[in-house]
Structure formats: structure tokens, C-alpha cells
Amino acid sequence: MLAVYLIISAVLVGLDQWVKYLTVTNIQLGETKEFIPGFMSFTNLRNTGAAWSLLEGKMWFFYIVTVIVVAVVLYILVKNINGSKWFTVGLSLVLAGAVGNFIDRIRLGYVVDMFQTEFISFPIFNVADSVLVIGVICIFIYLILDEKAAKDGKNGAN
């Protein structure tokens, strides 16, 4: 079963890298192309930090944190493979998001971002960012369901 979750992660990393490739080959750096009017556009942006350019230029920090996160997530996935689906899927998505952006940082020295929301002021993001956030949400759902199950006297969230 572990292989299924690792394949999910690998497919999402591939999707992230493919969308980034399409972005840099079809949109000039800094250029914006409307995608869904009033909702979302594509902007080719280089980001050397995190969201809102936090810790901009601190690549070694991101290298170290990513290696630690990937190691911990893989360890937990192996140890907890028969646990909650919410937790396992969440970990797989976090893994994919971390690896997707890590590839950019190692290969390019920055992360390619492209999705820009037009209905709310939000940092420009990419597939890896989205997958990572969804993974964290899945883990929170697991924690909420597990806490509720513990209060109800059940074995946990599945």
C-alpha cells in the first residue's frame, strides 16, 4: 500500500514540474496571462523565498528544512501505513509539495510560481504549494476526527 501513496506523490511532483515547464516556456518572466477572467491568471514569477517572499534568498534554510520534512514524512509513512487514510494521504501530499519545490530550488535556485488569484490578494503560487496546503488540511481533518473519535471512545479516524 505504501507504493500507492508514493506513486501519488510522484505523479503530483510530475504534474508540478510539467506546469512549471509550460509556464516558463510560454510566458515571459513577469508577464501575466488571463486564465479565468476575474478569478485567476498565470504569471511567470521567480520566488527565492516562501509565501509572501518570506525568508527570501535563504536557500540553505529551505534545503535543510525540506530534507528534514521529507525524511520525517517518509519515516511516518512507513511506520503508519495502515493508519488513517486522511493522515496518509495528507502526508503523501505534503511529500509531493515539498519535493516539487525542492527540485526547483536545487535545479534553478528559485521556485517557479504561476497561479495568481484575482478575486483576493494572495501570493502567487504553484501546484506544489497547492498540494502541500491540501495535505496539511487533510492532516488537520485527521487530527480533528481522531480527537472526536477519542472523545467518543472509538479507535480513531479512518
Coordinates of C-alpha atoms in Angstrom, one line a residue:
M1 CA 0.0 0.0 0.0
L2 CA 2.9 2.3 0.6
A3 CA 3.8 2.1 -3.1
V4 CA 0.4 3.6 -4.0
Y5 CA 1.0 6.7 -1.8
L6 CA 4.5 7.1 -3.2
I7 CA 3.1 6.8 -6.7
I8 CA 0.5 9.5 -5.9
S9 CA 3.3 11.8 -4.6
A10 CA 5.5 11.1 -7.7
V11 CA 2.6 11.8 -10.1
L12 CA 1.9 15.1 -8.3
V13 CA 5.6 16.1 -8.5
G14 CA 5.5 15.3 -12.2
L15 CA 2.4 17.5 -12.7
D16 CA 4.0 20.3 -10.7
Q17 CA 7.2 20.2 -12.8
W18 CA 5.2 19.9 -16.1
V19 CA 3.0 23.0 -15.2
K20 CA 6.2 24.9 -14.3
Y21 CA 7.8 23.9 -17.6
L22 CA 4.7 25.1 -19.5
T23 CA 4.8 28.4 -17.6
V24 CA 8.5 29.2 -18.3
T25 CA 8.3 28.2 -22.0
N26 CA 5.0 30.0 -22.8
I27 CA 5.0 33.1 -20.5
Q28 CA 7.8 35.6 -20.3
L29 CA 9.2 36.3 -16.8
G30 CA 6.9 38.8 -15.1
E31 CA 4.3 38.5 -17.8
T32 CA 0.7 37.8 -16.8
K33 CA -1.9 36.0 -19.0
E34 CA -5.6 35.9 -18.0
F35 CA -6.9 32.4 -17.5
I36 CA -10.3 32.8 -15.9
P37 CA -11.4 36.4 -16.1
G38 CA -11.9 38.0 -12.6
F39 CA -10.8 34.8 -10.9
M40 CA -7.3 33.6 -11.9
S41 CA -4.4 34.4 -14.2
F42 CA -1.0 32.9 -14.9
T43 CA 2.1 35.0 -14.0
N44 CA 5.6 33.7 -14.5
L45 CA 7.4 34.6 -11.3
R46 CA 10.6 33.5 -9.7
N47 CA 10.5 33.1 -5.9
T48 CA 13.6 32.7 -3.8
G49 CA 11.6 32.6 -0.5
A50 CA 8.3 31.2 0.8
A51 CA 4.8 32.7 0.6
W52 CA 4.9 36.5 0.6
S53 CA 8.6 36.1 -0.2
L54 CA 9.3 35.3 3.5
L55 CA 12.9 34.4 4.1
E56 CA 13.8 35.5 0.5
G57 CA 17.2 34.3 -0.6
K58 CA 17.7 31.9 2.4
M59 CA 18.1 28.9 0.2
W60 CA 20.1 26.8 2.6
F61 CA 17.3 27.2 5.1
F62 CA 14.9 25.7 2.6
Y63 CA 17.3 22.9 1.6
I64 CA 17.7 21.9 5.2
V65 CA 14.0 22.2 6.2
T66 CA 13.0 20.3 3.1
V67 CA 15.4 17.4 3.7
I68 CA 14.2 17.1 7.3
V69 CA 10.5 17.3 6.3
V70 CA 10.9 14.7 3.5
A71 CA 12.8 12.3 5.9
V72 CA 10.2 12.7 8.7
V73 CA 7.3 12.3 6.3
L74 CA 8.8 9.1 4.7
Y75 CA 9.5 7.7 8.2
I76 CA 6.0 8.3 9.4
L77 CA 4.5 7.0 6.1
V78 CA 6.4 3.7 6.5
K79 CA 5.6 3.4 10.3
N80 CA 2.0 4.4 10.0
I81 CA 0.9 3.0 6.6
N82 CA -2.1 1.2 8.0
G83 CA -3.3 4.3 9.8
S84 CA -6.0 6.8 8.8
K85 CA -6.5 7.5 5.1
W86 CA -6.8 11.2 5.8
F87 CA -3.4 11.2 7.6
T88 CA -1.6 9.0 5.0
V89 CA -3.0 11.0 2.0
G90 CA -2.1 14.2 3.8
L91 CA 1.5 13.0 4.3
S92 CA 1.7 12.0 0.6
L93 CA 0.6 15.4 -0.5
V94 CA 3.0 17.2 1.9
L95 CA 5.8 15.0 0.5
A96 CA 4.8 15.9 -3.1
G97 CA 4.7 19.6 -2.4
A98 CA 8.0 19.6 -0.6
V99 CA 9.8 17.6 -3.3
G100 CA 8.2 19.7 -6.2
N101 CA 9.6 22.9 -4.9
F102 CA 12.8 21.3 -3.7
I103 CA 13.6 20.3 -7.3
D104 CA 13.2 23.9 -8.4
R105 CA 15.4 25.2 -5.6
I106 CA 18.2 22.7 -6.4
R107 CA 17.9 23.0 -10.2
L108 CA 17.2 26.7 -10.7
G109 CA 18.0 28.4 -7.4
Y110 CA 14.4 29.6 -7.1
V111 CA 10.8 28.3 -7.3
V112 CA 8.6 28.9 -10.3
D113 CA 5.2 30.3 -9.3
M114 CA 2.4 31.0 -11.7
F115 CA -1.2 30.9 -10.3
Q116 CA -2.4 34.4 -9.4
T117 CA -5.9 34.9 -7.9
E118 CA -7.7 38.0 -9.0
F119 CA -10.5 37.9 -6.5
I120 CA -8.4 38.1 -3.4
S121 CA -4.9 39.4 -2.7
F122 CA -2.9 36.3 -2.2
P123 CA 0.7 35.3 -3.0
I124 CA 1.3 33.8 -6.5
F125 CA 1.6 30.0 -6.0
N126 CA 2.2 26.8 -7.9
V127 CA 1.0 23.2 -8.0
A128 CA 3.4 22.1 -5.3
D129 CA 2.2 24.8 -2.9
S130 CA -1.4 23.8 -3.5
V131 CA -0.7 20.2 -3.0
L132 CA 1.2 20.9 0.2
V133 CA -1.6 23.0 1.7
I134 CA -4.2 20.4 0.8
G135 CA -2.0 17.8 2.5
V136 CA -1.8 19.9 5.7
I137 CA -5.6 20.3 5.6
C138 CA -6.0 16.5 5.3
I139 CA -3.7 16.1 8.3
F140 CA -5.8 18.6 10.3
I141 CA -9.0 16.8 9.3
Y142 CA -7.4 13.6 10.6
L143 CA -6.5 15.3 13.9
I144 CA -10.0 16.7 14.3
L145 CA -11.6 13.3 13.5
D146 CA -9.2 11.4 15.7
E147 CA -9.8 13.8 18.6
K148 CA -13.5 13.4 18.2
A149 CA -13.2 9.6 18.0
A150 CA -11.1 9.6 21.1
K151 CA -13.8 11.6 23.0
D152 CA -16.4 9.2 21.7
G153 CA -14.4 6.2 22.8
K154 CA -13.6 4.9 19.3
N155 CA -10.3 3.7 17.8
G156 CA -9.6 6.8 15.7
A157 CA -10.2 8.3 12.3
N158 CA -10.1 6.3 9.1

